[in-house]
mmCIF file of C-alpha atoms in Angstrom:
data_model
loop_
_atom_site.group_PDB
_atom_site.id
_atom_site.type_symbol
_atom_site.label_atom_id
_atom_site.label_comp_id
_atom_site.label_asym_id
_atom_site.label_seq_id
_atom_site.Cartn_x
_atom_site.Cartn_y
_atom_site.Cartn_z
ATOM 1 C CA UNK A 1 -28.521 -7.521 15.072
ATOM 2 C CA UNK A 2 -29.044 -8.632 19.162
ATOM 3 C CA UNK A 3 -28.020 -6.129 21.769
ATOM 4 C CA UNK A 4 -24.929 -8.737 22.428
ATOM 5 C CA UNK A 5 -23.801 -8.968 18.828
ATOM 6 C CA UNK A 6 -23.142 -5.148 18.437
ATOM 7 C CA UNK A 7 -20.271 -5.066 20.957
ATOM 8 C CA UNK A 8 -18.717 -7.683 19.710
ATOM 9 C CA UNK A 9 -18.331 -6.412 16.416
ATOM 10 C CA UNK A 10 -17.192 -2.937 17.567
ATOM 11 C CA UNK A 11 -14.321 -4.613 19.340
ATOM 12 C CA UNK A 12 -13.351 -6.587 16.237
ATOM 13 C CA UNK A 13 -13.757 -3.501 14.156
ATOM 14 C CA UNK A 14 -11.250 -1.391 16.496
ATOM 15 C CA UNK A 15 -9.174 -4.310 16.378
ATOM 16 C CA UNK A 16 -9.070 -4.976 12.958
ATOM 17 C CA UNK A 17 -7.903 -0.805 12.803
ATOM 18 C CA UNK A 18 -5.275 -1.067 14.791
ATOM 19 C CA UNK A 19 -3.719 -4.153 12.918
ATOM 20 C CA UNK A 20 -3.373 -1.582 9.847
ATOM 21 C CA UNK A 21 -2.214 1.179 12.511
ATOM 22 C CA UNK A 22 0.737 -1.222 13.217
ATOM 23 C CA UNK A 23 1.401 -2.497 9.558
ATOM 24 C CA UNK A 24 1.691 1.554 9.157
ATOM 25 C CA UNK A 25 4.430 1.618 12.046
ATOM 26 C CA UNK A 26 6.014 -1.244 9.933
ATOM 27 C CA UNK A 27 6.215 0.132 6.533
ATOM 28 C CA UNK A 28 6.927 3.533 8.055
ATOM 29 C CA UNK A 29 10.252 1.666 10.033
ATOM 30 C CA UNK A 30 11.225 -0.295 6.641
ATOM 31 C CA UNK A 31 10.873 2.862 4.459
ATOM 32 C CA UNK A 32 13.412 4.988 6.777
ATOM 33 C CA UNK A 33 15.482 1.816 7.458
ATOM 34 C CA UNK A 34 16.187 0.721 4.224
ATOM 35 C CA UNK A 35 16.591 4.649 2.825
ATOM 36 C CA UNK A 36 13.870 4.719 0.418
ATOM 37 C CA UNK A 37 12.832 7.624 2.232
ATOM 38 C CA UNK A 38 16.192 9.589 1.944
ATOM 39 C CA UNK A 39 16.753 12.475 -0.745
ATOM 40 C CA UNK A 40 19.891 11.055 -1.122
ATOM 41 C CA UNK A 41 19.076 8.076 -1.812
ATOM 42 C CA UNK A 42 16.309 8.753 -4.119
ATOM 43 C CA UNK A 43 18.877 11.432 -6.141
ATOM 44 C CA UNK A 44 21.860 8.921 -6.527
ATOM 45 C CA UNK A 45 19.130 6.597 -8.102
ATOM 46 C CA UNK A 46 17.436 9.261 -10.478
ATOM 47 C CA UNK A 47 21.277 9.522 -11.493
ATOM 48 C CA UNK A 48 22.138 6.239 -12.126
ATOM 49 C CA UNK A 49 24.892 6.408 -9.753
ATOM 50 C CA UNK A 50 23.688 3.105 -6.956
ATOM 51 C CA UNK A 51 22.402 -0.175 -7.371
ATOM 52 C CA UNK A 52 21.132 0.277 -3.420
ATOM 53 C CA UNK A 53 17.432 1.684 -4.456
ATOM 54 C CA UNK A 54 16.847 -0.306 -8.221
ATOM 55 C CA UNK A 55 17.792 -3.361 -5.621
ATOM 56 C CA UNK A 56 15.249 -2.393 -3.287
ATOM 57 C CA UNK A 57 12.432 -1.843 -5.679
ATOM 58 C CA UNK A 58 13.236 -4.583 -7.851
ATOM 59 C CA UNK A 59 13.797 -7.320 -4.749
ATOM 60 C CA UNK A 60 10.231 -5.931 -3.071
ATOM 61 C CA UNK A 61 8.578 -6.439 -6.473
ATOM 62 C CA UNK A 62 10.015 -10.349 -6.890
ATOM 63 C CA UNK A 63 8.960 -11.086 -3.245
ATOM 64 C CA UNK A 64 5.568 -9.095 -3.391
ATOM 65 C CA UNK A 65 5.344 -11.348 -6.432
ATOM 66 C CA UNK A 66 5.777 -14.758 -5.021
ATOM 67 C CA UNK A 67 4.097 -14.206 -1.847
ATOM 68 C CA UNK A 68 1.374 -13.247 -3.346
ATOM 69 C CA UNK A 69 0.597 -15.963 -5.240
ATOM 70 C CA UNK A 70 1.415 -18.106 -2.373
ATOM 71 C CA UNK A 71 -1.059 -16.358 -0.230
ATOM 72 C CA UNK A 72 -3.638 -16.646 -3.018
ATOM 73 C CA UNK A 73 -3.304 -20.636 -4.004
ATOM 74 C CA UNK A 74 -2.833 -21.479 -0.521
ATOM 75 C CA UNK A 75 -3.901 -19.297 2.006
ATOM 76 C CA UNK A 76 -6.926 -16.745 2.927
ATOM 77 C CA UNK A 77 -7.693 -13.467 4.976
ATOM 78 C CA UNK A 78 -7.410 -13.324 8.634
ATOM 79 C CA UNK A 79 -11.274 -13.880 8.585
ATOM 80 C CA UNK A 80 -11.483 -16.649 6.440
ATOM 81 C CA UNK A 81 -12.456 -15.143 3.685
ATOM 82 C CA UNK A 82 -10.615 -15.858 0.183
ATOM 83 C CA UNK A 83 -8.516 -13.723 -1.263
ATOM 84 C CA UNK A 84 -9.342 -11.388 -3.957
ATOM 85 C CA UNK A 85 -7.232 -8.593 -5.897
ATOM 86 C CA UNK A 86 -9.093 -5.414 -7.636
ATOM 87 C CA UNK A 87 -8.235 -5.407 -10.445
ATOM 88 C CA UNK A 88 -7.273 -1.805 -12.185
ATOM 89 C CA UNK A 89 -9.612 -0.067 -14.915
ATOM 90 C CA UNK A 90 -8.121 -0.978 -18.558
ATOM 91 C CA UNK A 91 -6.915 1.579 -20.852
ATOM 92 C CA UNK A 92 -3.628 3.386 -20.747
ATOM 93 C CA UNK A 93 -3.980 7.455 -21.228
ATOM 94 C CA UNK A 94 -4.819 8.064 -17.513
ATOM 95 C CA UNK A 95 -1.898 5.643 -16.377
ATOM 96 C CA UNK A 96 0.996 7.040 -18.535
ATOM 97 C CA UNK A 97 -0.485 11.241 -18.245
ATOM 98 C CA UNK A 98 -0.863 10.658 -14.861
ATOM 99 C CA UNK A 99 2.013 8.814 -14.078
ATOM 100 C CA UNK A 100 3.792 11.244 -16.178
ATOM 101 C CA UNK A 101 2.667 14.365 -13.319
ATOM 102 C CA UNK A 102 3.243 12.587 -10.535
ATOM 103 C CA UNK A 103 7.012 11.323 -11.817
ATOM 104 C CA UNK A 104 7.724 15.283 -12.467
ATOM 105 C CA UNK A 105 7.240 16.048 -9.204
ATOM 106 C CA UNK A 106 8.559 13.081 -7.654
ATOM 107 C CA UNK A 107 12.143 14.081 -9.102
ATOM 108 C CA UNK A 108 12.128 17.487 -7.647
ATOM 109 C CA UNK A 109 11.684 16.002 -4.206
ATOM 110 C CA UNK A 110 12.352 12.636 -4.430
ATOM 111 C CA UNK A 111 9.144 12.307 -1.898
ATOM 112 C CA UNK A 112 6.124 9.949 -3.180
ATOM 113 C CA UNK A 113 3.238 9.872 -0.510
ATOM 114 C CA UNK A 114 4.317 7.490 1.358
ATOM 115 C CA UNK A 115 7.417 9.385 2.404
ATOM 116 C CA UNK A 116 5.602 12.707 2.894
ATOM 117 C CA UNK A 117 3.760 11.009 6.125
ATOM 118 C CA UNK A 118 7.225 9.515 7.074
ATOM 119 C CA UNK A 119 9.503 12.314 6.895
ATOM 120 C CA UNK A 120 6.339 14.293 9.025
ATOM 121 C CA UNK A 121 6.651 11.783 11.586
ATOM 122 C CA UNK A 122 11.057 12.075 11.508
ATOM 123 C CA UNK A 123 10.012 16.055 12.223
ATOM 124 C CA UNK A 124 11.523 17.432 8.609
ATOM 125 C CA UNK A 125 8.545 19.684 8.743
ATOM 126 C CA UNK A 126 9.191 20.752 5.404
ATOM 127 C CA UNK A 127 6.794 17.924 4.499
ATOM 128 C CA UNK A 128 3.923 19.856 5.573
ATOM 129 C CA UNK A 129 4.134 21.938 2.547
ATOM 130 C CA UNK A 130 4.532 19.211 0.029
ATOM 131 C CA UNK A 131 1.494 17.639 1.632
ATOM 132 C CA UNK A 132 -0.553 20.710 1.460
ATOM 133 C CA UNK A 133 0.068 21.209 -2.115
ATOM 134 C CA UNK A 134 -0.274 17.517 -2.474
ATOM 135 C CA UNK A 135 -3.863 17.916 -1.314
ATOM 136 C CA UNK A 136 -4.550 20.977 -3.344
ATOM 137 C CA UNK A 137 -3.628 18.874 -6.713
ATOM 138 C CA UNK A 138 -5.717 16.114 -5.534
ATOM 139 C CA UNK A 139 -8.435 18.958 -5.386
ATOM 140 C CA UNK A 140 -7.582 19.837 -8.688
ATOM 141 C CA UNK A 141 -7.627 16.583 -9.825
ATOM 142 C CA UNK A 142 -11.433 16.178 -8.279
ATOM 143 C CA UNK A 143 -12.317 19.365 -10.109
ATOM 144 C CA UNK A 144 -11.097 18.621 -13.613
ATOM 145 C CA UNK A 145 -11.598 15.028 -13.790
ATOM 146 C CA UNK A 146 -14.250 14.938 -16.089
ATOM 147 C CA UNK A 147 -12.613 16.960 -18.256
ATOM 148 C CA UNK A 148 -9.326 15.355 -18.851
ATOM 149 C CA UNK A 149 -8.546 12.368 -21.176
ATOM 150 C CA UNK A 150 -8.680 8.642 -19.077
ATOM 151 C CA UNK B 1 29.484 7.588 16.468
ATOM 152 C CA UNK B 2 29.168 4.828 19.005
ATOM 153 C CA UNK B 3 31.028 6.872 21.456
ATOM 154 C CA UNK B 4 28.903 9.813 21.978
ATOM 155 C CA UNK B 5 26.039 7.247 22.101
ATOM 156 C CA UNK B 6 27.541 5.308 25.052
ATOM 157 C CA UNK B 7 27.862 7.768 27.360
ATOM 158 C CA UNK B 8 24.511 8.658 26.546
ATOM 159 C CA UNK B 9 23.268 5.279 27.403
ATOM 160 C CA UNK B 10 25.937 5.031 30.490
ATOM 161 C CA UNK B 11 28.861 2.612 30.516
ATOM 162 C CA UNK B 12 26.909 -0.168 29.095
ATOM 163 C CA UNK B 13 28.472 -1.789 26.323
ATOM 164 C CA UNK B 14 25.345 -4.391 25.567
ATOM 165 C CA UNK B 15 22.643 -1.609 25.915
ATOM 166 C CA UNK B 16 25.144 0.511 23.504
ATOM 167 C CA UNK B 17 25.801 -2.530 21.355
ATOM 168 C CA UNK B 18 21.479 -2.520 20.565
ATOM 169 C CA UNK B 19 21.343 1.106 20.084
ATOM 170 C CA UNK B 20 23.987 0.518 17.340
ATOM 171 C CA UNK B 21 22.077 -1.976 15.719
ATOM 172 C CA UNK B 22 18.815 -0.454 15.374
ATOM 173 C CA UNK B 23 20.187 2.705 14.171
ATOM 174 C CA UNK B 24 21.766 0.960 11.426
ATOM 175 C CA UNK B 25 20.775 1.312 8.367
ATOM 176 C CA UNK B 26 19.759 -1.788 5.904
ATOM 177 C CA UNK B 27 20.907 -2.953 2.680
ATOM 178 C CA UNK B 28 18.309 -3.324 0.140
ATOM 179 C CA UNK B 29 18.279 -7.232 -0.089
ATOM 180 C CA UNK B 30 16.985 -7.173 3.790
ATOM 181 C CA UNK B 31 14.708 -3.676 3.057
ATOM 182 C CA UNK B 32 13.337 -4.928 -0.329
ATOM 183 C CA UNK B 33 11.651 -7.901 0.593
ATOM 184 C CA UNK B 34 10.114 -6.391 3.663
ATOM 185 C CA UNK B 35 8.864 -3.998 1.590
ATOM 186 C CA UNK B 36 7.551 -6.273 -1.042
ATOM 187 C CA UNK B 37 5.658 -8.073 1.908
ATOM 188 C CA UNK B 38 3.369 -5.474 2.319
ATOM 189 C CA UNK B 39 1.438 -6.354 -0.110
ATOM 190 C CA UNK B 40 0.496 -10.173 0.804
ATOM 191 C CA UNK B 41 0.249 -8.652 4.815
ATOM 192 C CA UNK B 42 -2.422 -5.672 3.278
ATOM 193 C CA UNK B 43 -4.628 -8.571 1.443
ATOM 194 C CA UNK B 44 -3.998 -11.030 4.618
ATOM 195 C CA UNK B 45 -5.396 -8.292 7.096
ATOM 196 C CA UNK B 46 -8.765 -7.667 5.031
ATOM 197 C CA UNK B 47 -8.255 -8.251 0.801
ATOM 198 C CA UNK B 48 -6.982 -4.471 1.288
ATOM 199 C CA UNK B 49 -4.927 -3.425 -1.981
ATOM 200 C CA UNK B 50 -1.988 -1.104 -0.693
ATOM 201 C CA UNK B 51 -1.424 1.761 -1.948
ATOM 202 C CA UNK B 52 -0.893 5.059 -0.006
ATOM 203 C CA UNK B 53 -1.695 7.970 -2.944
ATOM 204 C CA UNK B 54 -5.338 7.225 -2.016
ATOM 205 C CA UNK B 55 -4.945 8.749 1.590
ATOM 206 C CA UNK B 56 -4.923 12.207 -0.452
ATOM 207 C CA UNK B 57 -8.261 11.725 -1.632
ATOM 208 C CA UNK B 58 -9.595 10.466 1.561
ATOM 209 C CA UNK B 59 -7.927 13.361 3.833
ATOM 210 C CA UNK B 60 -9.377 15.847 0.933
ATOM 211 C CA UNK B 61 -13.077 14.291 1.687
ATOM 212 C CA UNK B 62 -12.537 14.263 5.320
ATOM 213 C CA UNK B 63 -11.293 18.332 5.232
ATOM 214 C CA UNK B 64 -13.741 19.756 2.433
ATOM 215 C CA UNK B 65 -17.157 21.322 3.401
ATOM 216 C CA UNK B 66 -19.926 18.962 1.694
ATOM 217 C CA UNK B 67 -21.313 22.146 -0.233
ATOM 218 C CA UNK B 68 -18.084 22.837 -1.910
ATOM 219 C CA UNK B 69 -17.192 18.838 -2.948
ATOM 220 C CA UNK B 70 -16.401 18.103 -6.309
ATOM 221 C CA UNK B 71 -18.159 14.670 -6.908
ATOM 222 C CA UNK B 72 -14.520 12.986 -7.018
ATOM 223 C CA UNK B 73 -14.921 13.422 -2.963
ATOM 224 C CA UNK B 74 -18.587 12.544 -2.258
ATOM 225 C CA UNK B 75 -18.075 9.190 -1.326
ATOM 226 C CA UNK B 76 -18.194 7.345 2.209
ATOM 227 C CA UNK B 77 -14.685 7.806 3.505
ATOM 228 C CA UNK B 78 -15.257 6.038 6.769
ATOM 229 C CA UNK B 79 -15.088 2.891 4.723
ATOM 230 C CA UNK B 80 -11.381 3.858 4.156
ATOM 231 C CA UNK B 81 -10.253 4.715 7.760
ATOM 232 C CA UNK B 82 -8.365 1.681 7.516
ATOM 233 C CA UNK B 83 -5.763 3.036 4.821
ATOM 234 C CA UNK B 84 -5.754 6.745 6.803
ATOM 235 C CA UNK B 85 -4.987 4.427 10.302
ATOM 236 C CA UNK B 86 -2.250 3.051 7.930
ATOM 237 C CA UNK B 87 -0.884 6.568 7.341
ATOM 238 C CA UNK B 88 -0.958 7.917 10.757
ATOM 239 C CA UNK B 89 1.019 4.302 11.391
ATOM 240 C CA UNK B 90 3.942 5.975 8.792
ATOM 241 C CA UNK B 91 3.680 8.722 11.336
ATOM 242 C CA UNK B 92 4.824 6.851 14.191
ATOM 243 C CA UNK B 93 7.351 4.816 11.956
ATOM 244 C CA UNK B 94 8.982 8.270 10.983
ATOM 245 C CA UNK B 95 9.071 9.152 14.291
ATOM 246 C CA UNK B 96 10.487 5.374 15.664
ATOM 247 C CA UNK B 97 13.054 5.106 12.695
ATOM 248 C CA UNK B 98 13.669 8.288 11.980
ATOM 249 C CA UNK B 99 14.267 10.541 14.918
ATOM 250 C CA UNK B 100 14.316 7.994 18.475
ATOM 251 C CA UNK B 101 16.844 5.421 16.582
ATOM 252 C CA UNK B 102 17.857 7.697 13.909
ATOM 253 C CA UNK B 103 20.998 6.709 12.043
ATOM 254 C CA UNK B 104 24.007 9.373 13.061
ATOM 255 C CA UNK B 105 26.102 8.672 10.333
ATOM 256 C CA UNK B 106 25.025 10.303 6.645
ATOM 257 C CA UNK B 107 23.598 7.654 3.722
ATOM 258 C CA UNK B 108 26.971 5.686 1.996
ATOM 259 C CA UNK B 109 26.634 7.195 -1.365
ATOM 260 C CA UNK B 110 28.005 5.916 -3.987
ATOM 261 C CA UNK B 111 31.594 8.490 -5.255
ATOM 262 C CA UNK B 112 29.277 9.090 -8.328
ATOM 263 C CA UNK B 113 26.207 9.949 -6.121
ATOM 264 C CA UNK B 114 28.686 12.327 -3.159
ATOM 265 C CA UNK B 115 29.559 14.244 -6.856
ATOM 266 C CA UNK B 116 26.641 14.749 -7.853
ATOM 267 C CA UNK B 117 24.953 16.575 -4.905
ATOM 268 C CA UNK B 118 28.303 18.203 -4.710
ATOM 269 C CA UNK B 119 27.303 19.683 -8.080
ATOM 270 C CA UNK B 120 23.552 19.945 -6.673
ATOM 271 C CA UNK B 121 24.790 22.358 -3.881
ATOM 272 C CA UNK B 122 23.716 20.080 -1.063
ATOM 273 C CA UNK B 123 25.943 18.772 1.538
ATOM 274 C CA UNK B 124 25.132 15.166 2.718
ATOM 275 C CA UNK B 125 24.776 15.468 6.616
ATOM 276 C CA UNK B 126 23.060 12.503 8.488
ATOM 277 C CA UNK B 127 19.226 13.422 7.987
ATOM 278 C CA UNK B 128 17.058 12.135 5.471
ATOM 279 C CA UNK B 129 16.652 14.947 4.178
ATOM 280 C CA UNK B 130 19.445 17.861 3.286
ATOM 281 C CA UNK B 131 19.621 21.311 4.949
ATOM 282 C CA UNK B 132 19.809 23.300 1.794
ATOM 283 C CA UNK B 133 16.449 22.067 0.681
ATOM 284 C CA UNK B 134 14.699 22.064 3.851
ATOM 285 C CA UNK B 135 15.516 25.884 4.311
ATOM 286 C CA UNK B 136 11.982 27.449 3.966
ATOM 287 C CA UNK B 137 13.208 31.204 4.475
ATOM 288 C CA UNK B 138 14.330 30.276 0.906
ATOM 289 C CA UNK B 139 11.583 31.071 -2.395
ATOM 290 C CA UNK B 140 13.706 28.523 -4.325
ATOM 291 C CA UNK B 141 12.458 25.836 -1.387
ATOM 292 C CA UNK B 142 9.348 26.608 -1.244
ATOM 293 C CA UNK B 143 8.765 26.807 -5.530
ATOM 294 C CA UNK B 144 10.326 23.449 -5.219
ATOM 295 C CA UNK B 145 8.292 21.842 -2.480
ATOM 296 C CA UNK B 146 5.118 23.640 -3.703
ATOM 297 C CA UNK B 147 5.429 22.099 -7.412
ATOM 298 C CA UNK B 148 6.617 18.494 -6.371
ATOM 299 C CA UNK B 149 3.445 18.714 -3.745
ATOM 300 C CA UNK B 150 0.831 19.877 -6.419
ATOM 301 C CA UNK B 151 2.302 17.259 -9.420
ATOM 302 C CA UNK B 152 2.255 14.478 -6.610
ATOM 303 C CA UNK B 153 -1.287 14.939 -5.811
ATOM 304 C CA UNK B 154 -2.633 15.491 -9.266
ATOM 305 C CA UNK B 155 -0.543 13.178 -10.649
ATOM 306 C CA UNK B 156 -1.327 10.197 -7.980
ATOM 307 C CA UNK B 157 -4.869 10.564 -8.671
ATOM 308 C CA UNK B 158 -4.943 11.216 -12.296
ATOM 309 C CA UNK B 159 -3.035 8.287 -12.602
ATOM 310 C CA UNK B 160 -4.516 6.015 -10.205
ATOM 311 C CA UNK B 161 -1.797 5.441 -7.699
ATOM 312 C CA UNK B 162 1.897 6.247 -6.856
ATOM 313 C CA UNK B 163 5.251 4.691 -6.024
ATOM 314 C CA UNK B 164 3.316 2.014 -3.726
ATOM 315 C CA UNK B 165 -0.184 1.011 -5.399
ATOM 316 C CA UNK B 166 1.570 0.960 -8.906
ATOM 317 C CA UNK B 167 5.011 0.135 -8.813
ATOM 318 C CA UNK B 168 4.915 -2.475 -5.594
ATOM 319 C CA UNK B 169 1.206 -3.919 -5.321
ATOM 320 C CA UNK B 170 0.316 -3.590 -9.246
ATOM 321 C CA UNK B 171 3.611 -5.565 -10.664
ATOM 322 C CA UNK B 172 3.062 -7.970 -7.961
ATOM 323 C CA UNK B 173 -0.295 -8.615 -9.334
ATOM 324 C CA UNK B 174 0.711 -8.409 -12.950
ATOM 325 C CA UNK B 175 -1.512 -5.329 -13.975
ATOM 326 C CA UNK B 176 -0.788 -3.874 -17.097
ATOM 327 C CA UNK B 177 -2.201 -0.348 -16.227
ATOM 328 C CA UNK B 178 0.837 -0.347 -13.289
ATOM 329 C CA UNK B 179 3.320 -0.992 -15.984
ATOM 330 C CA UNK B 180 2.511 1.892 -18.007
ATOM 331 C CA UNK B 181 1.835 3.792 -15.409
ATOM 332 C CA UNK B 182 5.598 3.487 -13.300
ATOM 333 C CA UNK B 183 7.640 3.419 -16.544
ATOM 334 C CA UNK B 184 6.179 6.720 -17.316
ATOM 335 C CA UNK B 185 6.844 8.283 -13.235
ATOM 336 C CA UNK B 186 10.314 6.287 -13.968
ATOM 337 C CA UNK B 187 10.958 8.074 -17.426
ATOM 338 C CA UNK B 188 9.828 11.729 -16.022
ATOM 339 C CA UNK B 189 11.276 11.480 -13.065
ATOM 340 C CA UNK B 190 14.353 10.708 -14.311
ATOM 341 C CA UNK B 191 14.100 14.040 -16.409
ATOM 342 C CA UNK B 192 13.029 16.208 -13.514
ATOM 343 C CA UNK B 193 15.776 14.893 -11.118
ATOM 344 C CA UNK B 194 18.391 15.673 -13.736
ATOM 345 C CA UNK B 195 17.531 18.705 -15.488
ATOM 346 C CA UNK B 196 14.669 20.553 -13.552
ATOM 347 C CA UNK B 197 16.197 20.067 -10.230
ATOM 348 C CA UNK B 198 19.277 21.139 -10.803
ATOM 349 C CA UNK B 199 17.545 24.593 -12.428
ATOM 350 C CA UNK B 200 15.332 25.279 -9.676
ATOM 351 C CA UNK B 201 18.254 24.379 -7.068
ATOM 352 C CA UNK B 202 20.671 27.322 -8.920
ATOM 353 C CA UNK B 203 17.777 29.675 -8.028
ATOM 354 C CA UNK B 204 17.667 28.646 -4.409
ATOM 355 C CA UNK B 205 21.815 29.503 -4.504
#
């Protein structure tokens, strides 16, 4: 790489950072906005008792849907490049255990990860100690991994 | 509301009028979408797949001493600073949404729901979270914070993703392994939020 090239590509890399610093601000303003970070909110669903967050979920999942698609036959990334999704390791035991953990402990608080950075940010400082704990089962996690069924 | 607000913001009824409107909450036909969005914008700014649980494993690699690393976190986390510059972004949006134009009024429930955490102990005040379970010279708050925190981060990872990389970006992509793995955070959730909940909560009483 040229002496000239290398700044160049720092700038786009800093750049291309900050676009996902601000798509952060977004989701962060949509999650508060539309209450999918409220306890309330997430307690009145776990109860059956609103349509507001089964609306939510179900109208993000339609339009991720579409869009995506769209994006995919017709469109490409903001470098040109084409679009490609990961697909997820097959199987099903990790998925449904797994799942099974996190949706425990996503009752008790009604806080999935995205939230915990959220509510940090609203100052319910609280958060701090879900996301410490968080942490220490992801540690566990990396610790007993080979050991568990996947 | 809007009264204490404009004398806040002076005697200016349009400057009052935009306050109002950005503190408002949204319903979820306008929140949904934008949600649902993220996904196309995340493979638009770089074939990113979104998905937030994996900023736990990232933060764990950044904080843990090389010598100690389970092999789960020996991995080049730099590559990821994009998804940990999307966290620190929820940050911000917190802070923007959630305390600078924070809604003053508390969340509509629904009569069913207002019963319910009337039964739950906790009064519904405007915060996004309630008092009672933010109290951390409580045990009760703390054993409930403490367990939700480790089950999310095990969980996440064990399972490969949370609320937003399964339930959002993997049913917008049609992957099976996101299907199994949100009905089963929908079915045990569902459980916890009705019958361990409400146990824990009588201990925090």
């Amino acid at each position: 790489m040229s002496a000239a090239t290398v700044p160049a590509t720092r700038t786009r890399a800093a750049t291309g950072l900050l676009a996902y610093l601000l798509a952060g601000i977004y989701f962060g303003v949509v999650l508060v906005k539309s209450e999918a970070a409220s306890w309330y909110r997430l307690q009145e669903m776990f109860h059956f008792e609103s349509f507001h967050m089964f609306g939510l979920m179900g109208s993000a999942v339609v339009t991720g849907l579409i869009t995506t698609q769209l994006l995919r036959r017709f469109g490409q990334t903001r470098n040109g490049e084409s679009i490609r999704i990961t697909p997820k390791d097959p199987g099903w035991r990790r998925y449904v255990l797994g799942g099974a953990c996190f949706g425990v402990g996503w009752g008790l608080t009604g806080i999935c990860p995205g939230p915990i950075f959220v509510l940090l940010g609203a100052g319910v400082w609280p958060a701090l100690v879900v996301l410490a704990f968080a942490l220490l089962g992801t540690y566990l996690y990396g610790v007993l991994q080979t050991r568990l069924p996947h | 509301m809007p009264r204490t607000r404009r004398r806040y913001f002076g005697n200016n009824k349009t400057m009052s009028d935009v306050v109002h409107f950005l503190q408002t909450p949204w319903p979820w036909w306008v929140g949904g979408p934008l949600i649902g969005l993220t996904v196309p914008l995340m493979l638009w700014l770089g074939n990113k797949s979104f998905g937030i649980s994996s900023n736990l494993r990232h933060l764990c690699a950044v904080l843990l001493p090389e010598r100690v690393k389970p092999g789960f976190f020996k991995y080049d986390w730099r590559a990821e600073k994009w998804n940990l510059m999307f966290a620190a972004g929820l940050v911000l949006g917190g802070l923007l949404a959630g305390v600078i134009f924070a809604n003053p009024t508390p969340v509509h429930l629904s009569a069913a729901g207002l019963n319910t955490m009337d039964e739950l102990g906790v009064t519904v005040q405007p915060s996004l979270v309630p008092p009672e379970v933010r109290n951390l010279s409580k045990p009760g708050v703390w054993l409930i914070l403490a367990l939700s925190g480790l089950l999310i981060g095990f969980g996440t990872r064990y399972g490969g993703g949370c609320t937003s990389g399964h339930a959002i970006t993997g049913l917008s992509t049609l992957q099976l392994p996101s299907l199994y793995a949100t009905v089963a955070f929908f079915a045990t959730g569902i459980l916890s939020a009705n019958f361990l909940l409400p146990l824990l909560l009588g201990l925090v009483k």
